[in-house]
Amino acid sequence: MKTGIIAILNNPATSENSHSAGMVNIVKESFDADVLTDNDDWDEYDRLIVYHGVNFTAGKFNIIGGINEKVLIRAKKLNDFKKIKLTLDGFQLNNFSRVRKLNLYNDVNNLESIEFPKKQNLVIGDSHSLSVWPDSTYEISRNDGKTLHGFLKLDLDLSKYDHVIMYFGNIDLRFHLARQENPLKATKELFNKYIEYASKYNVTLTMLLPIEDESRKIPKSGQYKGKNFYGSMELRKELRLAANKIILESGLPYLEWPTTFLDLNGNLSFEVMEPKQSVHIRPKFYMKNINNQLKLF
């Protein structure tokens, strides 16, 4: 079955520099699909899956610059499509038409909602988890904004999975650990609990990213209580080293970011991060892409 990934409010992101494109690529590989734009012939496909990207919220139809001709073209193409129409992100064409008072479409039926295919392996983490997803043999549980502290409180049973890749802790380091009465003690306690939990399963952990320079501009969506971070750079670097040391010495398998991510000052290079204001790295530097590049040598 030939499958296409589409979006209506925007074309799906495909740039190897875009965090949103990182998730679109996971959708593409998980469903063995092509990413389509309004320039493609959607009728060549047996089914279309609507997926807008990481920033879309079902029921909200905000479009930068307002509704334009391209948006209407994509909406009409979806409305006129006669084969299988699915939604992965909760987008509904009739709801879009009603909320934005378009009244252009005769498709009164909701798109069928689908989920990611179930797999025997899992990647679980916060929004950074996209960067360690290896391939379509893994599900992904992306929990934007979830701290390691919050995750451990859930005490999820992951025993049904053959292998789990975990990637939490960057948010704790950026916003929370330096605010504790004894930051180093709090960091060690948190990451020792992480090891204790992870040791119950067949888990690979992920080292925390290096700290970026404090001049980095962060959007409000990436802030906590209006702050880009809490604690000095020196303190956060110390806490990162302590956390990664615990992972290193745990005896569990782990993924580690290369030293080439560092700039001349030992900080996370802006060249590795998304070009726009963001805390994420570019998909071209995701773990699978780094590993693929290394295979060339």
PDB file of C-alpha atoms in Angstrom:
ATOM      1  CA  MET A   1       0.000   0.000   0.000  1.00  0.00           C
ATOM      2  CA  LYS A   2       1.493   3.315  -1.113  1.00  0.00           C
ATOM      3  CA  THR A   3       1.321   5.828   1.740  1.00  0.00           C
ATOM      4  CA  GLY A   4       1.815   9.585   1.784  1.00  0.00           C
ATOM      5  CA  ILE A   5       2.416  11.897   4.756  1.00  0.00           C
ATOM      6  CA  ILE A   6       0.660  15.243   4.312  1.00  0.00           C
ATOM      7  CA  ALA A   7      -0.251  18.352   6.301  1.00  0.00           C
ATOM      8  CA  ILE A   8      -2.809  21.085   5.646  1.00  0.00           C
ATOM      9  CA  LEU A   9      -1.761  24.127   7.676  1.00  0.00           C
ATOM     10  CA  ASN A  10       1.768  23.773   6.324  1.00  0.00           C
ATOM     11  CA  ASN A  11       3.743  21.325   4.242  1.00  0.00           C
ATOM     12  CA  PRO A  12       5.479  18.718   6.441  1.00  0.00           C
ATOM     13  CA  ALA A  13       8.961  19.863   7.472  1.00  0.00           C
ATOM     14  CA  THR A  14      11.798  18.061   5.704  1.00  0.00           C
ATOM     15  CA  SER A  15      14.921  20.124   6.421  1.00  0.00           C
ATOM     16  CA  GLU A  16      17.736  18.217   8.125  1.00  0.00           C
ATOM     17  CA  ASN A  17      18.142  21.322  10.284  1.00  0.00           C
ATOM     18  CA  SER A  18      14.571  21.274  11.655  1.00  0.00           C
ATOM     19  CA  HIS A  19      13.497  19.602  14.910  1.00  0.00           C
ATOM     20  CA  SER A  20       9.987  19.222  13.503  1.00  0.00           C
ATOM     21  CA  ALA A  21      11.432  17.445  10.459  1.00  0.00           C
ATOM     22  CA  GLY A  22      13.087  14.998  12.831  1.00  0.00           C
ATOM     23  CA  MET A  23       9.659  13.825  13.966  1.00  0.00           C
ATOM     24  CA  VAL A  24       8.261  13.851  10.420  1.00  0.00           C
ATOM     25  CA  ASN A  25      11.081  11.513   9.409  1.00  0.00           C
ATOM     26  CA  ILE A  26      10.163   9.128  12.235  1.00  0.00           C
ATOM     27  CA  VAL A  27       6.574   9.106  10.962  1.00  0.00           C
ATOM     28  CA  LYS A  28       7.824   8.531   7.422  1.00  0.00           C
ATOM     29  CA  GLU A  29       9.980   5.550   8.375  1.00  0.00           C
ATOM     30  CA  SER A  30       7.432   4.070  10.787  1.00  0.00           C
ATOM     31  CA  PHE A  31       4.753   3.930   8.081  1.00  0.00           C
ATOM     32  CA  ASP A  32       7.106   3.329   5.128  1.00  0.00           C
ATOM     33  CA  ALA A  33       5.681   6.462   3.543  1.00  0.00           C
ATOM     34  CA  ASP A  34       6.619   9.389   1.324  1.00  0.00           C
ATOM     35  CA  VAL A  35       6.427  12.993   2.533  1.00  0.00           C
ATOM     36  CA  LEU A  36       4.187  14.973   0.174  1.00  0.00           C
ATOM     37  CA  THR A  37       3.675  18.673  -0.508  1.00  0.00           C
ATOM     38  CA  ASP A  38       0.923  20.510  -2.357  1.00  0.00           C
ATOM     39  CA  ASN A  39       3.006  20.120  -5.541  1.00  0.00           C
ATOM     40  CA  ASP A  40       2.732  16.326  -5.499  1.00  0.00           C
ATOM     41  CA  ASP A  41      -0.066  14.219  -6.992  1.00  0.00           C
ATOM     42  CA  TRP A  42      -1.777  12.838  -3.891  1.00  0.00           C
ATOM     43  CA  ASP A  43      -4.070  10.638  -6.003  1.00  0.00           C
ATOM     44  CA  GLU A  44      -1.112   8.387  -6.825  1.00  0.00           C
ATOM     45  CA  TYR A  45      -1.295   7.097  -3.248  1.00  0.00           C
ATOM     46  CA  ASP A  46      -3.526   4.493  -1.609  1.00  0.00           C
ATOM     47  CA  ARG A  47      -3.731   6.283   1.717  1.00  0.00           C
ATOM     48  CA  LEU A  48      -2.843   9.673   3.178  1.00  0.00           C
ATOM     49  CA  ILE A  49      -1.780  10.254   6.774  1.00  0.00           C
ATOM     50  CA  VAL A  50      -2.124  13.779   8.175  1.00  0.00           C
ATOM     51  CA  TYR A  51       0.768  14.805  10.385  1.00  0.00           C
ATOM     52  CA  HIS A  52       1.747  18.463  10.896  1.00  0.00           C
ATOM     53  CA  GLY A  53       4.755  18.129  13.193  1.00  0.00           C
ATOM     54  CA  VAL A  54       5.734  18.556  16.822  1.00  0.00           C
ATOM     55  CA  ASN A  55       4.197  22.015  17.265  1.00  0.00           C
ATOM     56  CA  PHE A  56       0.656  21.149  16.165  1.00  0.00           C
ATOM     57  CA  THR A  57      -2.108  20.801  18.750  1.00  0.00           C
ATOM     58  CA  ALA A  58      -5.344  19.128  17.697  1.00  0.00           C
ATOM     59  CA  GLY A  59      -8.215  21.599  17.435  1.00  0.00           C
ATOM     60  CA  LYS A  60      -5.973  24.659  17.103  1.00  0.00           C
ATOM     61  CA  PHE A  61      -5.531  26.076  13.631  1.00  0.00           C
ATOM     62  CA  ASN A  62      -3.180  29.021  13.998  1.00  0.00           C
ATOM     63  CA  ILE A  63      -1.322  29.763  10.770  1.00  0.00           C
ATOM     64  CA  ILE A  64       1.543  32.249  10.579  1.00  0.00           C
ATOM     65  CA  GLY A  65       0.477  34.930   8.137  1.00  0.00           C
ATOM     66  CA  GLY A  66      -3.091  33.624   8.074  1.00  0.00           C
ATOM     67  CA  ILE A  67      -4.844  31.295   5.669  1.00  0.00           C
ATOM     68  CA  ASN A  68      -3.394  31.549   2.179  1.00  0.00           C
ATOM     69  CA  GLU A  69      -4.007  29.932  -1.192  1.00  0.00           C
ATOM     70  CA  LYS A  70      -1.590  27.059  -0.485  1.00  0.00           C
ATOM     71  CA  VAL A  71      -3.528  26.094   2.646  1.00  0.00           C
ATOM     72  CA  LEU A  72      -6.780  26.052   0.711  1.00  0.00           C
ATOM     73  CA  ILE A  73      -5.232  23.992  -2.079  1.00  0.00           C
ATOM     74  CA  ARG A  74      -4.027  21.344   0.375  1.00  0.00           C
ATOM     75  CA  ALA A  75      -7.401  21.297   2.137  1.00  0.00           C
ATOM     76  CA  LYS A  76      -9.230  20.784  -1.150  1.00  0.00           C
ATOM     77  CA  LYS A  77      -6.812  18.036  -2.227  1.00  0.00           C
ATOM     78  CA  LEU A  78      -7.512  16.157   1.012  1.00  0.00           C
ATOM     79  CA  ASN A  79     -11.247  16.731   0.748  1.00  0.00           C
ATOM     80  CA  ASP A  80     -11.319  15.414  -2.819  1.00  0.00           C
ATOM     81  CA  PHE A  81      -9.125  12.367  -2.099  1.00  0.00           C
ATOM     82  CA  LYS A  82     -11.255   9.240  -2.612  1.00  0.00           C
ATOM     83  CA  LYS A  83      -9.143   6.578  -0.918  1.00  0.00           C
ATOM     84  CA  ILE A  84      -8.010   6.052   2.688  1.00  0.00           C
ATOM     85  CA  LYS A  85      -7.631   9.237   4.770  1.00  0.00           C
ATOM     86  CA  LEU A  86      -6.101   8.986   8.261  1.00  0.00           C
ATOM     87  CA  THR A  87      -4.979  11.396  10.961  1.00  0.00           C
ATOM     88  CA  LEU A  88      -2.020  10.767  13.253  1.00  0.00           C
ATOM     89  CA  ASP A  89      -2.052  14.152  14.989  1.00  0.00           C
ATOM     90  CA  GLY A  90      -5.803  14.601  15.521  1.00  0.00           C
ATOM     91  CA  PHE A  91      -6.351  17.078  12.687  1.00  0.00           C
ATOM     92  CA  GLN A  92      -9.894  16.990  11.304  1.00  0.00           C
ATOM     93  CA  LEU A  93     -10.695  18.778   8.065  1.00  0.00           C
ATOM     94  CA  ASN A  94     -14.350  19.435   8.905  1.00  0.00           C
ATOM     95  CA  ASN A  95     -13.347  20.906  12.278  1.00  0.00           C
ATOM     96  CA  PHE A  96     -10.787  23.134  10.566  1.00  0.00           C
ATOM     97  CA  SER A  97     -13.442  24.362   8.131  1.00  0.00           C
ATOM     98  CA  ARG A  98     -15.915  25.057  10.945  1.00  0.00           C
ATOM     99  CA  VAL A  99     -13.501  26.803  13.334  1.00  0.00           C
ATOM    100  CA  ARG A 100     -11.980  29.008  10.637  1.00  0.00           C
ATOM    101  CA  LYS A 101     -15.438  29.655   9.122  1.00  0.00           C
ATOM    102  CA  LEU A 102     -14.446  28.415   5.672  1.00  0.00           C
ATOM    103  CA  ASN A 103     -17.491  26.253   4.891  1.00  0.00           C
ATOM    104  CA  LEU A 104     -15.760  24.979   1.794  1.00  0.00           C
ATOM    105  CA  TYR A 105     -15.800  21.238   2.219  1.00  0.00           C
ATOM    106  CA  ASN A 106     -18.413  18.538   1.862  1.00  0.00           C
ATOM    107  CA  ASP A 107     -16.416  15.927   3.780  1.00  0.00           C
ATOM    108  CA  VAL A 108     -18.564  15.569   6.901  1.00  0.00           C
ATOM    109  CA  ASN A 109     -16.884  12.370   8.083  1.00  0.00           C
ATOM    110  CA  ASN A 110     -14.041  12.525  10.567  1.00  0.00           C
ATOM    111  CA  LEU A 111     -10.697  11.191   9.444  1.00  0.00           C
ATOM    112  CA  GLU A 112      -9.919   7.879  11.104  1.00  0.00           C
ATOM    113  CA  SER A 113      -7.398   8.333  13.920  1.00  0.00           C
ATOM    114  CA  ILE A 114      -4.380   6.049  14.011  1.00  0.00           C
ATOM    115  CA  GLU A 115      -1.393   5.518  16.273  1.00  0.00           C
ATOM    116  CA  PHE A 116       2.195   4.497  15.636  1.00  0.00           C
ATOM    117  CA  PRO A 117       2.657   0.790  14.868  1.00  0.00           C
ATOM    118  CA  LYS A 118       3.396  -1.272  17.962  1.00  0.00           C
ATOM    119  CA  LYS A 119       6.936  -2.631  18.186  1.00  0.00           C
ATOM    120  CA  GLN A 120       8.989  -4.787  20.518  1.00  0.00           C
ATOM    121  CA  ASN A 121      11.440  -1.960  21.188  1.00  0.00           C
ATOM    122  CA  LEU A 122      10.908   1.529  22.564  1.00  0.00           C
ATOM    123  CA  VAL A 123      12.532   4.947  22.688  1.00  0.00           C
ATOM    124  CA  ILE A 124      11.170   6.991  25.591  1.00  0.00           C
ATOM    125  CA  GLY A 125      12.176  10.450  26.692  1.00  0.00           C
ATOM    126  CA  ASP A 126      11.408  14.147  26.504  1.00  0.00           C
ATOM    127  CA  SER A 127      11.454  16.173  23.273  1.00  0.00           C
ATOM    128  CA  HIS A 128      15.154  15.333  22.832  1.00  0.00           C
ATOM    129  CA  SER A 129      14.226  11.655  22.404  1.00  0.00           C
ATOM    130  CA  LEU A 130      13.856  12.121  18.630  1.00  0.00           C
ATOM    131  CA  SER A 131      17.633  12.396  18.399  1.00  0.00           C
ATOM    132  CA  VAL A 132      18.247   8.827  19.625  1.00  0.00           C
ATOM    133  CA  TRP A 133      15.499   6.969  17.728  1.00  0.00           C
ATOM    134  CA  PRO A 134      17.421   4.393  15.670  1.00  0.00           C
ATOM    135  CA  ASP A 135      14.939   2.963  13.149  1.00  0.00           C
ATOM    136  CA  SER A 136      11.440   1.661  12.512  1.00  0.00           C
ATOM    137  CA  THR A 137      11.918  -1.367  14.750  1.00  0.00           C
ATOM    138  CA  TYR A 138      11.318   1.043  17.662  1.00  0.00           C
ATOM    139  CA  GLU A 139       8.219   2.814  18.906  1.00  0.00           C
ATOM    140  CA  ILE A 140       8.728   6.312  20.252  1.00  0.00           C
ATOM    141  CA  SER A 141       7.162   7.827  23.355  1.00  0.00           C
ATOM    142  CA  ARG A 142       7.975  11.553  23.088  1.00  0.00           C
ATOM    143  CA  ASN A 143       7.013  13.387  26.281  1.00  0.00           C
ATOM    144  CA  ASP A 144       7.651  17.071  25.658  1.00  0.00           C
ATOM    145  CA  GLY A 145       8.556  18.939  28.837  1.00  0.00           C
ATOM    146  CA  LYS A 146       8.803  15.795  30.964  1.00  0.00           C
ATOM    147  CA  THR A 147      11.594  15.888  33.529  1.00  0.00           C
ATOM    148  CA  LEU A 148      13.519  12.837  34.668  1.00  0.00           C
ATOM    149  CA  HIS A 149      12.132  13.501  38.150  1.00  0.00           C
ATOM    150  CA  GLY A 150       8.567  13.434  36.804  1.00  0.00           C
ATOM    151  CA  PHE A 151       9.187  10.354  34.690  1.00  0.00           C
ATOM    152  CA  LEU A 152      10.544   8.328  37.593  1.00  0.00           C
ATOM    153  CA  LYS A 153       7.467   9.142  39.674  1.00  0.00           C
ATOM    154  CA  LEU A 154       5.358   7.321  37.067  1.00  0.00           C
ATOM    155  CA  ASP A 155       7.232   4.037  37.670  1.00  0.00           C
ATOM    156  CA  LEU A 156       6.118   2.696  34.292  1.00  0.00           C
ATOM    157  CA  ASP A 157       6.260  -1.039  33.653  1.00  0.00           C
ATOM    158  CA  LEU A 158       8.344  -1.454  30.490  1.00  0.00           C
ATOM    159  CA  SER A 159       8.819  -5.205  30.765  1.00  0.00           C
ATOM    160  CA  LYS A 160       6.900  -5.934  27.539  1.00  0.00           C
ATOM    161  CA  TYR A 161       9.694  -4.389  25.465  1.00  0.00           C
ATOM    162  CA  ASP A 162      12.765  -6.315  24.342  1.00  0.00           C
ATOM    163  CA  HIS A 163      14.906  -3.177  24.424  1.00  0.00           C
ATOM    164  CA  VAL A 164      14.369   0.391  25.642  1.00  0.00           C
ATOM    165  CA  ILE A 165      16.405   3.523  24.889  1.00  0.00           C
ATOM    166  CA  MET A 166      15.855   6.208  27.528  1.00  0.00           C
ATOM    167  CA  TYR A 167      16.697   9.874  27.182  1.00  0.00           C
ATOM    168  CA  PHE A 168      15.710  12.107  30.087  1.00  0.00           C
ATOM    169  CA  GLY A 169      17.532  14.658  32.237  1.00  0.00           C
ATOM    170  CA  ASN A 170      18.367  17.639  30.050  1.00  0.00           C
ATOM    171  CA  ILE A 171      15.347  19.570  31.364  1.00  0.00           C
ATOM    172  CA  ASP A 172      16.228  18.786  34.991  1.00  0.00           C
ATOM    173  CA  LEU A 173      19.739  20.078  34.351  1.00  0.00           C
ATOM    174  CA  ARG A 174      18.585  23.253  32.604  1.00  0.00           C
ATOM    175  CA  PHE A 175      15.897  24.343  35.047  1.00  0.00           C
ATOM    176  CA  HIS A 176      15.706  22.414  38.303  1.00  0.00           C
ATOM    177  CA  LEU A 177      18.825  20.829  39.751  1.00  0.00           C
ATOM    178  CA  ALA A 178      20.728  24.076  40.288  1.00  0.00           C
ATOM    179  CA  ARG A 179      17.788  25.425  42.328  1.00  0.00           C
ATOM    180  CA  GLN A 180      18.087  22.692  44.948  1.00  0.00           C
ATOM    181  CA  GLU A 181      19.639  23.380  48.360  1.00  0.00           C
ATOM    182  CA  ASN A 182      22.533  21.076  47.494  1.00  0.00           C
ATOM    183  CA  PRO A 183      22.575  20.800  43.671  1.00  0.00           C
ATOM    184  CA  LEU A 184      25.335  18.192  43.439  1.00  0.00           C
ATOM    185  CA  LYS A 185      23.703  15.948  46.039  1.00  0.00           C
ATOM    186  CA  ALA A 186      20.315  16.328  44.334  1.00  0.00           C
ATOM    187  CA  THR A 187      21.840  15.421  40.964  1.00  0.00           C
ATOM    188  CA  LYS A 188      23.504  12.300  42.318  1.00  0.00           C
ATOM    189  CA  GLU A 189      20.330  11.183  44.078  1.00  0.00           C
ATOM    190  CA  LEU A 190      18.201  11.705  40.982  1.00  0.00           C
ATOM    191  CA  PHE A 191      20.509   9.870  38.613  1.00  0.00           C
ATOM    192  CA  ASN A 192      21.110   7.017  41.037  1.00  0.00           C
ATOM    193  CA  LYS A 193      17.322   6.558  41.139  1.00  0.00           C
ATOM    194  CA  TYR A 194      17.384   6.615  37.332  1.00  0.00           C
ATOM    195  CA  ILE A 195      19.943   3.805  37.287  1.00  0.00           C
ATOM    196  CA  GLU A 196      17.976   1.811  39.846  1.00  0.00           C
ATOM    197  CA  TYR A 197      14.826   2.059  37.727  1.00  0.00           C
ATOM    198  CA  ALA A 198      16.520   1.418  34.375  1.00  0.00           C
ATOM    199  CA  SER A 199      18.346  -1.629  35.718  1.00  0.00           C
ATOM    200  CA  LYS A 200      15.042  -3.505  35.900  1.00  0.00           C
ATOM    201  CA  TYR A 201      14.856  -3.614  32.105  1.00  0.00           C
ATOM    202  CA  ASN A 202      17.042  -4.113  29.047  1.00  0.00           C
ATOM    203  CA  VAL A 203      17.864  -0.421  28.747  1.00  0.00           C
ATOM    204  CA  THR A 204      20.343   1.795  26.970  1.00  0.00           C
ATOM    205  CA  LEU A 205      20.685   5.226  28.586  1.00  0.00           C
ATOM    206  CA  THR A 206      21.702   8.477  26.891  1.00  0.00           C
ATOM    207  CA  MET A 207      24.290  10.917  28.176  1.00  0.00           C
ATOM    208  CA  LEU A 208      23.187  14.507  28.711  1.00  0.00           C
ATOM    209  CA  LEU A 209      24.001  17.070  26.046  1.00  0.00           C
ATOM    210  CA  PRO A 210      26.763  19.628  26.640  1.00  0.00           C
ATOM    211  CA  ILE A 211      25.703  23.066  27.897  1.00  0.00           C
ATOM    212  CA  GLU A 212      25.295  25.756  25.236  1.00  0.00           C
ATOM    213  CA  ASP A 213      26.548  29.328  25.608  1.00  0.00           C
ATOM    214  CA  GLU A 214      24.233  31.536  27.655  1.00  0.00           C
ATOM    215  CA  SER A 215      23.854  33.982  24.746  1.00  0.00           C
ATOM    216  CA  ARG A 216      21.594  31.463  23.002  1.00  0.00           C
ATOM    217  CA  LYS A 217      18.097  32.887  22.458  1.00  0.00           C
ATOM    218  CA  ILE A 218      15.326  30.569  23.626  1.00  0.00           C
ATOM    219  CA  PRO A 219      11.620  30.939  22.687  1.00  0.00           C
ATOM    220  CA  LYS A 220       9.076  31.299  25.488  1.00  0.00           C
ATOM    221  CA  SER A 221       7.918  27.746  24.830  1.00  0.00           C
ATOM    222  CA  GLY A 222      11.389  26.581  25.860  1.00  0.00           C
ATOM    223  CA  GLN A 223      11.573  28.658  29.040  1.00  0.00           C
ATOM    224  CA  TYR A 224      10.605  27.865  32.615  1.00  0.00           C
ATOM    225  CA  LYS A 225       9.020  30.703  34.595  1.00  0.00           C
ATOM    226  CA  GLY A 226      10.446  33.143  32.061  1.00  0.00           C
ATOM    227  CA  LYS A 227      14.017  31.901  32.423  1.00  0.00           C
ATOM    228  CA  ASN A 228      16.265  30.241  29.835  1.00  0.00           C
ATOM    229  CA  PHE A 229      18.036  28.279  32.587  1.00  0.00           C
ATOM    230  CA  TYR A 230      18.687  28.283  36.334  1.00  0.00           C
ATOM    231  CA  GLY A 231      22.190  28.237  37.768  1.00  0.00           C
ATOM    232  CA  SER A 232      25.503  29.406  36.419  1.00  0.00           C
ATOM    233  CA  MET A 233      27.059  27.739  33.403  1.00  0.00           C
ATOM    234  CA  GLU A 234      29.921  26.482  35.573  1.00  0.00           C
ATOM    235  CA  LEU A 235      27.527  24.836  38.027  1.00  0.00           C
ATOM    236  CA  ARG A 236      25.425  23.232  35.310  1.00  0.00           C
ATOM    237  CA  LYS A 237      28.549  21.877  33.641  1.00  0.00           C
ATOM    238  CA  GLU A 238      29.617  20.359  36.965  1.00  0.00           C
ATOM    239  CA  LEU A 239      26.200  18.764  37.434  1.00  0.00           C
ATOM    240  CA  ARG A 240      26.214  17.399  33.888  1.00  0.00           C
ATOM    241  CA  LEU A 241      29.579  15.742  34.462  1.00  0.00           C
ATOM    242  CA  ALA A 242      28.297  14.220  37.711  1.00  0.00           C
ATOM    243  CA  ALA A 243      25.159  12.883  36.015  1.00  0.00           C
ATOM    244  CA  ASN A 244      27.044  11.437  33.044  1.00  0.00           C
ATOM    245  CA  LYS A 245      29.625   9.870  35.379  1.00  0.00           C
ATOM    246  CA  ILE A 246      26.843   7.970  37.139  1.00  0.00           C
ATOM    247  CA  ILE A 247      25.541   6.721  33.777  1.00  0.00           C
ATOM    248  CA  LEU A 248      29.067   5.783  32.697  1.00  0.00           C
ATOM    249  CA  GLU A 249      29.776   3.823  35.873  1.00  0.00           C
ATOM    250  CA  SER A 250      26.354   2.165  36.072  1.00  0.00           C
ATOM    251  CA  GLY A 251      27.362  -0.821  33.945  1.00  0.00           C
ATOM    252  CA  LEU A 252      24.375  -0.176  31.674  1.00  0.00           C
ATOM    253  CA  PRO A 253      24.840   0.435  27.945  1.00  0.00           C
ATOM    254  CA  TYR A 254      24.760   4.104  27.018  1.00  0.00           C
ATOM    255  CA  LEU A 255      24.792   6.486  24.071  1.00  0.00           C
ATOM    256  CA  GLU A 256      27.283   9.346  24.189  1.00  0.00           C
ATOM    257  CA  TRP A 257      27.468  12.538  22.156  1.00  0.00           C
ATOM    258  CA  PRO A 258      30.775  13.167  20.345  1.00  0.00           C
ATOM    259  CA  THR A 259      33.277  15.792  21.459  1.00  0.00           C
ATOM    260  CA  THR A 260      32.910  17.357  18.003  1.00  0.00           C
ATOM    261  CA  PHE A 261      29.665  18.863  19.331  1.00  0.00           C
ATOM    262  CA  LEU A 262      31.772  21.274  21.413  1.00  0.00           C
ATOM    263  CA  ASP A 263      32.890  24.719  20.328  1.00  0.00           C
ATOM    264  CA  LEU A 264      36.279  26.243  21.181  1.00  0.00           C
ATOM    265  CA  ASN A 265      34.996  27.190  24.650  1.00  0.00           C
ATOM    266  CA  GLY A 266      33.830  23.668  25.469  1.00  0.00           C
ATOM    267  CA  ASN A 267      30.133  24.542  25.021  1.00  0.00           C
ATOM    268  CA  LEU A 268      27.534  22.906  22.800  1.00  0.00           C
ATOM    269  CA  SER A 269      28.155  24.454  19.397  1.00  0.00           C
ATOM    270  CA  PHE A 270      25.370  26.542  17.906  1.00  0.00           C
ATOM    271  CA  GLU A 271      26.224  24.825  14.607  1.00  0.00           C
ATOM    272  CA  VAL A 272      24.920  21.575  16.093  1.00  0.00           C
ATOM    273  CA  MET A 273      21.709  23.174  17.363  1.00  0.00           C
ATOM    274  CA  GLU A 274      18.676  24.162  15.309  1.00  0.00           C
ATOM    275  CA  PRO A 275      19.341  27.414  13.420  1.00  0.00           C
ATOM    276  CA  LYS A 276      16.293  29.087  14.926  1.00  0.00           C
ATOM    277  CA  GLN A 277      15.798  29.723  18.631  1.00  0.00           C
ATOM    278  CA  SER A 278      15.626  26.259  20.134  1.00  0.00           C
ATOM    279  CA  VAL A 279      17.199  23.915  22.683  1.00  0.00           C
ATOM    280  CA  HIS A 280      17.303  20.998  20.237  1.00  0.00           C
ATOM    281  CA  ILE A 281      20.025  19.689  17.963  1.00  0.00           C
ATOM    282  CA  ARG A 282      19.623  19.484  14.183  1.00  0.00           C
ATOM    283  CA  PRO A 283      18.448  16.129  12.771  1.00  0.00           C
ATOM    284  CA  LYS A 284      21.660  15.907  10.738  1.00  0.00           C
ATOM    285  CA  PHE A 285      23.393  15.380  14.115  1.00  0.00           C
ATOM    286  CA  TYR A 286      20.972  12.778  15.462  1.00  0.00           C
ATOM    287  CA  MET A 287      22.640   9.647  16.781  1.00  0.00           C
ATOM    288  CA  LYS A 288      21.604   7.476  13.795  1.00  0.00           C
ATOM    289  CA  ASN A 289      22.999  10.011  11.336  1.00  0.00           C
ATOM    290  CA  ILE A 290      26.275  10.301  13.235  1.00  0.00           C
ATOM    291  CA  ASN A 291      26.600   6.517  13.228  1.00  0.00           C
ATOM    292  CA  ASN A 292      25.841   6.350   9.507  1.00  0.00           C
ATOM    293  CA  GLN A 293      28.527   8.969   8.821  1.00  0.00           C
ATOM    294  CA  LEU A 294      31.069   7.011  10.845  1.00  0.00           C
ATOM    295  CA  LYS A 295      30.370   3.898   8.745  1.00  0.00           C
ATOM    296  CA  LEU A 296      31.728   5.767   5.733  1.00  0.00           C
ATOM    297  CA  PHE A 297      35.267   5.811   7.188  1.00  0.00           C
TER     298      PHE A 297
END
